[in-house]
PDB file of C-alpha atoms in Angstrom:
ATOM      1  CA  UNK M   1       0.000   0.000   0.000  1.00  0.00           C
ATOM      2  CA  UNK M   2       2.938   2.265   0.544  1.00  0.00           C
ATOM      3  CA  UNK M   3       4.148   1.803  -2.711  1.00  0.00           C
ATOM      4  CA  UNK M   4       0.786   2.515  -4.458  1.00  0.00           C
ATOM      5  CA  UNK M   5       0.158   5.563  -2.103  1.00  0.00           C
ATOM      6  CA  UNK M   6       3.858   6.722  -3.234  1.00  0.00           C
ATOM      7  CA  UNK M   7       2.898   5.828  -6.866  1.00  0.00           C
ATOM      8  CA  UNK M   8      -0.356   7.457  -7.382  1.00  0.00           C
ATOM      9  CA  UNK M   9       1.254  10.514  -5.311  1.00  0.00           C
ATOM     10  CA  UNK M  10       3.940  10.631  -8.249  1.00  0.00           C
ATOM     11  CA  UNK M  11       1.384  10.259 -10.928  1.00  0.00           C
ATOM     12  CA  UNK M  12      -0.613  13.054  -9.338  1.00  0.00           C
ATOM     13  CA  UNK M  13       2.625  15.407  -9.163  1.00  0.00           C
ATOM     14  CA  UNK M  14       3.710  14.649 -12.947  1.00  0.00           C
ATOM     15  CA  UNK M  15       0.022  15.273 -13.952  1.00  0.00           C
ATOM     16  CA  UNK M  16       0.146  18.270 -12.014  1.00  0.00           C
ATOM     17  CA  UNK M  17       3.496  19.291 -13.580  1.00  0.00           C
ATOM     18  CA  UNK M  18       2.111  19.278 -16.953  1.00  0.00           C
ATOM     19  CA  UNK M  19      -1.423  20.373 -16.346  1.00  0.00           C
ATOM     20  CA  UNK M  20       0.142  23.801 -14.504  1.00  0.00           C
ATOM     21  CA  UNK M  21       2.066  24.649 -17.397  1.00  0.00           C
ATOM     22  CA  UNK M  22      -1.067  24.599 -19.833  1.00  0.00           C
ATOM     23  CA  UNK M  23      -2.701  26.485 -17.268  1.00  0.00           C
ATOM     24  CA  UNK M  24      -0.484  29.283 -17.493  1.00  0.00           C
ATOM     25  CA  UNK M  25      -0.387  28.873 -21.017  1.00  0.00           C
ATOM     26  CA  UNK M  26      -3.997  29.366 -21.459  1.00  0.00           C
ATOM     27  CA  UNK M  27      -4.557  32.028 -19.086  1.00  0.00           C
ATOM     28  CA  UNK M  28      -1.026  33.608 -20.878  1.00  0.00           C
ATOM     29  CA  UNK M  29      -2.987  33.649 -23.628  1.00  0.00           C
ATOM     30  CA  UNK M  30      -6.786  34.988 -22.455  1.00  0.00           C
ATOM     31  CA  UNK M  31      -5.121  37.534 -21.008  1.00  0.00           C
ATOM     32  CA  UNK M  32      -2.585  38.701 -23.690  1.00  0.00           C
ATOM     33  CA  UNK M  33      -6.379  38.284 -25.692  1.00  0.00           C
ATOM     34  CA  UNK M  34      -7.781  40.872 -23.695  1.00  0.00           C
ATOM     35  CA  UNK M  35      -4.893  43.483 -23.259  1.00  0.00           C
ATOM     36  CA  UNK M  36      -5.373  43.483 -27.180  1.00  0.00           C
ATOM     37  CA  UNK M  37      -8.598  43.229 -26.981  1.00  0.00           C
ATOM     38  CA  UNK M  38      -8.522  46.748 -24.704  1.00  0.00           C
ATOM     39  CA  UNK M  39      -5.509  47.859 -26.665  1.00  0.00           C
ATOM     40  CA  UNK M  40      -8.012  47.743 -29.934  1.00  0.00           C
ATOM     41  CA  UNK M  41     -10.446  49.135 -28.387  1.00  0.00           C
ATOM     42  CA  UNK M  42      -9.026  51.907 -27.096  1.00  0.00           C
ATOM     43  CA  UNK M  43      -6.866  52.845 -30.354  1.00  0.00           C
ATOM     44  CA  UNK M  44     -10.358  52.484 -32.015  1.00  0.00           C
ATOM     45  CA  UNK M  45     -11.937  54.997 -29.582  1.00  0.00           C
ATOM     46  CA  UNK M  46      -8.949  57.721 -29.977  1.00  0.00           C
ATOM     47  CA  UNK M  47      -9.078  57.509 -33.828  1.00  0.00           C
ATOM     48  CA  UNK M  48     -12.926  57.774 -34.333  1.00  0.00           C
ATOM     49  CA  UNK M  49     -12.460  60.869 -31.528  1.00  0.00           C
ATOM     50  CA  UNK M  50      -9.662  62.802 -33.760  1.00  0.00           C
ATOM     51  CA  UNK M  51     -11.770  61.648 -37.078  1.00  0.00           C
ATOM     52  CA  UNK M  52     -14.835  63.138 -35.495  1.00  0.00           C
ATOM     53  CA  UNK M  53     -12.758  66.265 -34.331  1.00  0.00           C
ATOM     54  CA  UNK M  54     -11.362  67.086 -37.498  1.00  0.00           C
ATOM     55  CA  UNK M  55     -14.916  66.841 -39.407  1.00  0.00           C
ATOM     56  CA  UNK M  56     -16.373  68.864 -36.489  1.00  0.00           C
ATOM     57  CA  UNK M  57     -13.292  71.302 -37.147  1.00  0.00           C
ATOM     58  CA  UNK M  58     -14.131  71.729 -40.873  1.00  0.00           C
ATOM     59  CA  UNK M  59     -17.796  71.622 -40.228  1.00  0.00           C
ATOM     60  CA  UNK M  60     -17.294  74.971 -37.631  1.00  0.00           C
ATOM     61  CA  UNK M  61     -14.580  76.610 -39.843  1.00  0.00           C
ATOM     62  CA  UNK M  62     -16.674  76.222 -42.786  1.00  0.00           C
ATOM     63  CA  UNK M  63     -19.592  77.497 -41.608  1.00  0.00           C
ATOM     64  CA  UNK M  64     -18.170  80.199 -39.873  1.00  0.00           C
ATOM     65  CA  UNK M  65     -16.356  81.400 -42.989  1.00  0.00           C
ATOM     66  CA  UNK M  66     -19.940  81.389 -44.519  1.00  0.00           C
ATOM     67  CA  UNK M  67     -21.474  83.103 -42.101  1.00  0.00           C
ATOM     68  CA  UNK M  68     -18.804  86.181 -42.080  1.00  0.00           C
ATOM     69  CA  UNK M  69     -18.867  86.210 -45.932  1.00  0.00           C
ATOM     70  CA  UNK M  70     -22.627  87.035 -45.712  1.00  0.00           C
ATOM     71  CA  UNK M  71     -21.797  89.579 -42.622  1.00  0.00           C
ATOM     72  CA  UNK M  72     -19.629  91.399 -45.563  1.00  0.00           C
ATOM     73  CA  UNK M  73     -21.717  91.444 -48.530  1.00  0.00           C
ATOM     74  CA  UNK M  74     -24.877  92.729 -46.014  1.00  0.00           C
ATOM     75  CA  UNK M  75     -22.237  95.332 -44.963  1.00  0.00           C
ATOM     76  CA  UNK M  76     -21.407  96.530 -48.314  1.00  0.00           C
ATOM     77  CA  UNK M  77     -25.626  96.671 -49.130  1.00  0.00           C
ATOM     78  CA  UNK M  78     -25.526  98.847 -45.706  1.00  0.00           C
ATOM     79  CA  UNK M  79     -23.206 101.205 -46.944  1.00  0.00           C
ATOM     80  CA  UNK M  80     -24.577 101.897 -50.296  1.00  0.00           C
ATOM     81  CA  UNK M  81     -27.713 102.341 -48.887  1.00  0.00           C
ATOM     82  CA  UNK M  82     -25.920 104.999 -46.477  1.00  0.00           C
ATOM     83  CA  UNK M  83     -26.347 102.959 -43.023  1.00  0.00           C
ATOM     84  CA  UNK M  84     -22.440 102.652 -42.472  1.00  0.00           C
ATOM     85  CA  UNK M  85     -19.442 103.805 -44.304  1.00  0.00           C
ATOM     86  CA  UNK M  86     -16.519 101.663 -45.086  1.00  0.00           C
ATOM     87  CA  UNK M  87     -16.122  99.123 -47.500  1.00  0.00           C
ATOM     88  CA  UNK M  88     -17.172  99.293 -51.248  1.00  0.00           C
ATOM     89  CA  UNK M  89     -20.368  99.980 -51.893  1.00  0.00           C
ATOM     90  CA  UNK M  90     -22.986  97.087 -53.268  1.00  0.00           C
ATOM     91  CA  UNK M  91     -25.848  97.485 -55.240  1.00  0.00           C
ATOM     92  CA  UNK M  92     -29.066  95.232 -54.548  1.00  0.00           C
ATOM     93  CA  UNK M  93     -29.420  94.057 -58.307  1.00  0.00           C
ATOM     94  CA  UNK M  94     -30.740  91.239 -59.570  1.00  0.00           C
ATOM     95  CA  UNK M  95     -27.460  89.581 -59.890  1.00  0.00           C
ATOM     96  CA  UNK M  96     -26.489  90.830 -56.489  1.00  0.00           C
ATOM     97  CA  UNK M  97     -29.272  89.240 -54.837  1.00  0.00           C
ATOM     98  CA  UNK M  98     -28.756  85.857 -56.513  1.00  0.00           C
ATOM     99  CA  UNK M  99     -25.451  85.160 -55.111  1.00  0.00           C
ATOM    100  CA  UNK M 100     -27.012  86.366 -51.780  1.00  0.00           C
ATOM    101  CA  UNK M 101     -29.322  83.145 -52.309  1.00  0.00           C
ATOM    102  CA  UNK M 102     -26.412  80.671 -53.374  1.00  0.00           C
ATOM    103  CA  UNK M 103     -24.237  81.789 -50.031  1.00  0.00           C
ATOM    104  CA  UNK M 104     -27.200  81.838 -47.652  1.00  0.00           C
ATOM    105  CA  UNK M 105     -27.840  78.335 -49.199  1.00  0.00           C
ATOM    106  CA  UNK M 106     -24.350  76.906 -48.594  1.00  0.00           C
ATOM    107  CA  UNK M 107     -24.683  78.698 -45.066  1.00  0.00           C
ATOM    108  CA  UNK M 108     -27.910  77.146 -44.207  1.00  0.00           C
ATOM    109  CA  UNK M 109     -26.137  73.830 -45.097  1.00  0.00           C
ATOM    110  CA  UNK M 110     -23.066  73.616 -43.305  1.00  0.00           C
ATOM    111  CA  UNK M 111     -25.443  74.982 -40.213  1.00  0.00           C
ATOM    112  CA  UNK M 112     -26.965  71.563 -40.784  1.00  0.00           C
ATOM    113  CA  UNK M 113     -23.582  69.851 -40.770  1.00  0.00           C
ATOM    114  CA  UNK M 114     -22.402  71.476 -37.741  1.00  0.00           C
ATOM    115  CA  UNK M 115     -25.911  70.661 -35.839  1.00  0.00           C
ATOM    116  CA  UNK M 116     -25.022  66.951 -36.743  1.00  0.00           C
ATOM    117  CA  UNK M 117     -21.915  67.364 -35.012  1.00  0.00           C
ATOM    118  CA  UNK M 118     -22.084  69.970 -32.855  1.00  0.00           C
ATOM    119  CA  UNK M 119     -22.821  69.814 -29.253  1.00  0.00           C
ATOM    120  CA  UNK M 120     -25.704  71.438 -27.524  1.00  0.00           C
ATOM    121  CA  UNK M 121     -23.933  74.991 -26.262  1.00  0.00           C
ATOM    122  CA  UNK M 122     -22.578  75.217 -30.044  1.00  0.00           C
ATOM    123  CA  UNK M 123     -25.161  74.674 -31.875  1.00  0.00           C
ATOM    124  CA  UNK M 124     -27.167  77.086 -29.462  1.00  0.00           C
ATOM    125  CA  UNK M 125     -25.003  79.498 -30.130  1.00  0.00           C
ATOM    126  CA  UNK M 126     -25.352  78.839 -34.077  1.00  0.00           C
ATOM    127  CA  UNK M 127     -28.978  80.067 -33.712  1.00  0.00           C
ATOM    128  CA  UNK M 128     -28.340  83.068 -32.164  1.00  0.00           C
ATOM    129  CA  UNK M 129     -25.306  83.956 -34.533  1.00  0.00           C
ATOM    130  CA  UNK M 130     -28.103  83.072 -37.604  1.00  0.00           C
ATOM    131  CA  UNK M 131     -30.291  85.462 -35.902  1.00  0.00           C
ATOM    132  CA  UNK M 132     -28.372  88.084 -35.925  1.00  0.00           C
ATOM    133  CA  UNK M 133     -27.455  87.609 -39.475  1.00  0.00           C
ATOM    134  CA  UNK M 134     -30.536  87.695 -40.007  1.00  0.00           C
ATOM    135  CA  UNK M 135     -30.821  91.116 -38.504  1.00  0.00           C
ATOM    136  CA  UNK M 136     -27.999  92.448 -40.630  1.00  0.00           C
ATOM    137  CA  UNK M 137     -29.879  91.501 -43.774  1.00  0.00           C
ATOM    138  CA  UNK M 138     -33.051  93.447 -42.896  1.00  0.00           C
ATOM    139  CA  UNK M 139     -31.314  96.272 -42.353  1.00  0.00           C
ATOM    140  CA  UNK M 140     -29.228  96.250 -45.242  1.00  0.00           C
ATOM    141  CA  UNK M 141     -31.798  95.366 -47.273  1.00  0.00           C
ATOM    142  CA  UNK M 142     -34.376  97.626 -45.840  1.00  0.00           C
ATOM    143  CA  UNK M 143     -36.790  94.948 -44.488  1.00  0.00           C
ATOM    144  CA  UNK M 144     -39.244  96.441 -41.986  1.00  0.00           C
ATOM    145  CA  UNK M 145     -39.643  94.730 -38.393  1.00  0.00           C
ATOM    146  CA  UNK M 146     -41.190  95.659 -35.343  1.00  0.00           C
ATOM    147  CA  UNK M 147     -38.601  97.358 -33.433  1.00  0.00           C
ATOM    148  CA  UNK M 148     -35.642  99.639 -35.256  1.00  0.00           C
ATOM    149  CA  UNK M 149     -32.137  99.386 -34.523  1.00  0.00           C
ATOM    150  CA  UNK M 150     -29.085 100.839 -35.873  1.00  0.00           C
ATOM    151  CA  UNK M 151     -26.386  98.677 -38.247  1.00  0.00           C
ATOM    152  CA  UNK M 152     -23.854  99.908 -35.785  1.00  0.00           C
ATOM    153  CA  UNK M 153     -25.879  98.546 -32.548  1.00  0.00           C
ATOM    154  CA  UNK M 154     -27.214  95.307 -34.860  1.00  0.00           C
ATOM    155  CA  UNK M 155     -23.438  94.448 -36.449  1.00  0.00           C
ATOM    156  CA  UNK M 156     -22.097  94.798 -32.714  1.00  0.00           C
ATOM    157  CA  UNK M 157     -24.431  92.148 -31.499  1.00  0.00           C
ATOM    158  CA  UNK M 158     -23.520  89.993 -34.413  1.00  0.00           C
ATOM    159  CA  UNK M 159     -19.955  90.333 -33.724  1.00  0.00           C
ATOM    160  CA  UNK M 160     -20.638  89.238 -30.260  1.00  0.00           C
ATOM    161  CA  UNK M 161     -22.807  86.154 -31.135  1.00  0.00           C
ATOM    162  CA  UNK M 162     -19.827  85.094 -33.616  1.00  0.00           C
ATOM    163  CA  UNK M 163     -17.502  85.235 -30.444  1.00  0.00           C
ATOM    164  CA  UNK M 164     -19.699  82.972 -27.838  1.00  0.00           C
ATOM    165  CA  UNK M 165     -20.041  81.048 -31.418  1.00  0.00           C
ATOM    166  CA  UNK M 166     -16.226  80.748 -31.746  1.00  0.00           C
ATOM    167  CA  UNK M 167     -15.898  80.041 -27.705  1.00  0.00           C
ATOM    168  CA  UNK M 168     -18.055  77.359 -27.544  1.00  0.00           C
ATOM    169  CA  UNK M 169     -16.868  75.942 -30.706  1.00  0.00           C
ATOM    170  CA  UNK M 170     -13.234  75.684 -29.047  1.00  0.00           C
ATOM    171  CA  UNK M 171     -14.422  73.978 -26.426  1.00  0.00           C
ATOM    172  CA  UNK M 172     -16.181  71.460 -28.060  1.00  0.00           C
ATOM    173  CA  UNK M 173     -13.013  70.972 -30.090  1.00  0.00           C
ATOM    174  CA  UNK M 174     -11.597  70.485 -26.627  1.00  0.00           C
ATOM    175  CA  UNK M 175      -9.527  73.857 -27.262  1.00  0.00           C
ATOM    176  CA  UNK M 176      -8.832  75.921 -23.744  1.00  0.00           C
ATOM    177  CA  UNK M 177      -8.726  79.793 -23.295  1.00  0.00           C
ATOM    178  CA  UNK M 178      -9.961  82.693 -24.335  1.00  0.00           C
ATOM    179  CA  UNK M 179     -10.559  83.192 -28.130  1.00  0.00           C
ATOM    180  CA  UNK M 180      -8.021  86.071 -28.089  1.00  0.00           C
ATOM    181  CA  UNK M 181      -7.624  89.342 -25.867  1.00  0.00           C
ATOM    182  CA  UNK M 182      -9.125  92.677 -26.672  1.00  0.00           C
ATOM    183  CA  UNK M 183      -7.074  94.653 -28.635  1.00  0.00           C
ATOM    184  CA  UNK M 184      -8.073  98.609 -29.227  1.00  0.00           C
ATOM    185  CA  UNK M 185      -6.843 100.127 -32.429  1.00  0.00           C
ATOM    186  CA  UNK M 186      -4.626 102.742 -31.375  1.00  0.00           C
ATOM    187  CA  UNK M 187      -6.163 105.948 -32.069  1.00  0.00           C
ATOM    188  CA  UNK M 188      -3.721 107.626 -34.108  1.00  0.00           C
ATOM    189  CA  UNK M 189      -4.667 104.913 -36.672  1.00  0.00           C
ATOM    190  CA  UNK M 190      -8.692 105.515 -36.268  1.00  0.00           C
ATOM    191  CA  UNK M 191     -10.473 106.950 -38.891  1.00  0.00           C
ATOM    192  CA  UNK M 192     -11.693 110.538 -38.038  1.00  0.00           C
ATOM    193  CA  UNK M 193     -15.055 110.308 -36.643  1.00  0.00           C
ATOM    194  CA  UNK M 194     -15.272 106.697 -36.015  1.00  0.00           C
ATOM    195  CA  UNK M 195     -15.390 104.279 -33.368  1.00  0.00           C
ATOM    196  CA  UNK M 196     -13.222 102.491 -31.410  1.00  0.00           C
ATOM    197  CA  UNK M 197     -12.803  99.264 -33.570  1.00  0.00           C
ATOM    198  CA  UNK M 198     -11.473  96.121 -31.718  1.00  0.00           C
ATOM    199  CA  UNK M 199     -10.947  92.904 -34.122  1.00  0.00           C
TER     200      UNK M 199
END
């Protein structure tokens, strides 16, 4: 009986010896599995985060670019029609008002991309930027509404809307600080009987 007890004691230990080995082989091998696995993942999840940012990057720069486009054309309507002095003069003509329609088009369109994209606060902030687009084309164009306003007091508010548009915008981008600082032309450089203009 001592011998058997010794025996099966032996067989035990060399089935032991080469069932622990497997052991570690297989759980070597779930668990280099699912550091990939995780690895994956995680490249996965950084890559469809800078795809998405660079789309939502375009998408906001685009748009933007639209929107102060239409800002100048309305500004150049306003000063033909006498509201504001500065750049070159534009004429409401036929012509005129058809590439207003094409660029409020493309506008209204990459608003649609950027709402797709966009987050809440930025696309918020879209509306209200629209709005006062809006507001610059009635004036330049001489639409009626119910309360008047000047260009100077309606293109201020629109210059403000495209800032909170711009700060929210960075920080959906994940972009930190201020937009920029406020810089005052100096006022040798002013033109006589103007404003103090900050860009």
């Amino acid at each position: 009986m001592g011998n058997r007890f010794y025996y099966e004691i032996g067989a035990f230990m060399s089935l032991l010896g080469q069932i622990l080995p497997l052991v570690g082989v297989a759980l070597g091998a779930v668990t280099s599995f699912l550091a990939s696995s995780l690895n994956d993942r995680a490249r996965w999840r950084r890559e469809q985060s800078v795809r998405w940012d660079e789309r939502r990057l375009d998408a906001y720069g685009e748009y933007v670019h639209a929107v102060k486009e239409l800002a100048g054309r309305y500004q150049r309507i306003a000063a033909g029609r006498g509201l504001v002095t500065g750049p070159a003069p534009l004429e409401l003509t036929a012509e005129v008002l058809a590439e207003l329609g094409a660029a409020e088009s493309r506008r209204s369109a990459l608003g649609e991309t950027c709402e797709l994209l966009g987050d809440t606060d930025t696309n918020t902030a879209s509306k209200t930027l629209n709005h006062c687009l809006w507001r610059l084309e009635h004036l330049a164009r001489g639409v009626p509404t119910e309360s008047e306003q000047s260009w100077e007091q309606a293109y201020l508010e629109f210059r403000d809307a495209q800032r909170k548009y711009l700060e929210y915008a960075r920080v959906s981008l994940g972009v930190t600080g201020p937009v920029n600082r406020v810089v005052a032309w100096p006022s040798a450089w002013r033109p006589v009987g103007r404003p103090s203009r900050t860009e």
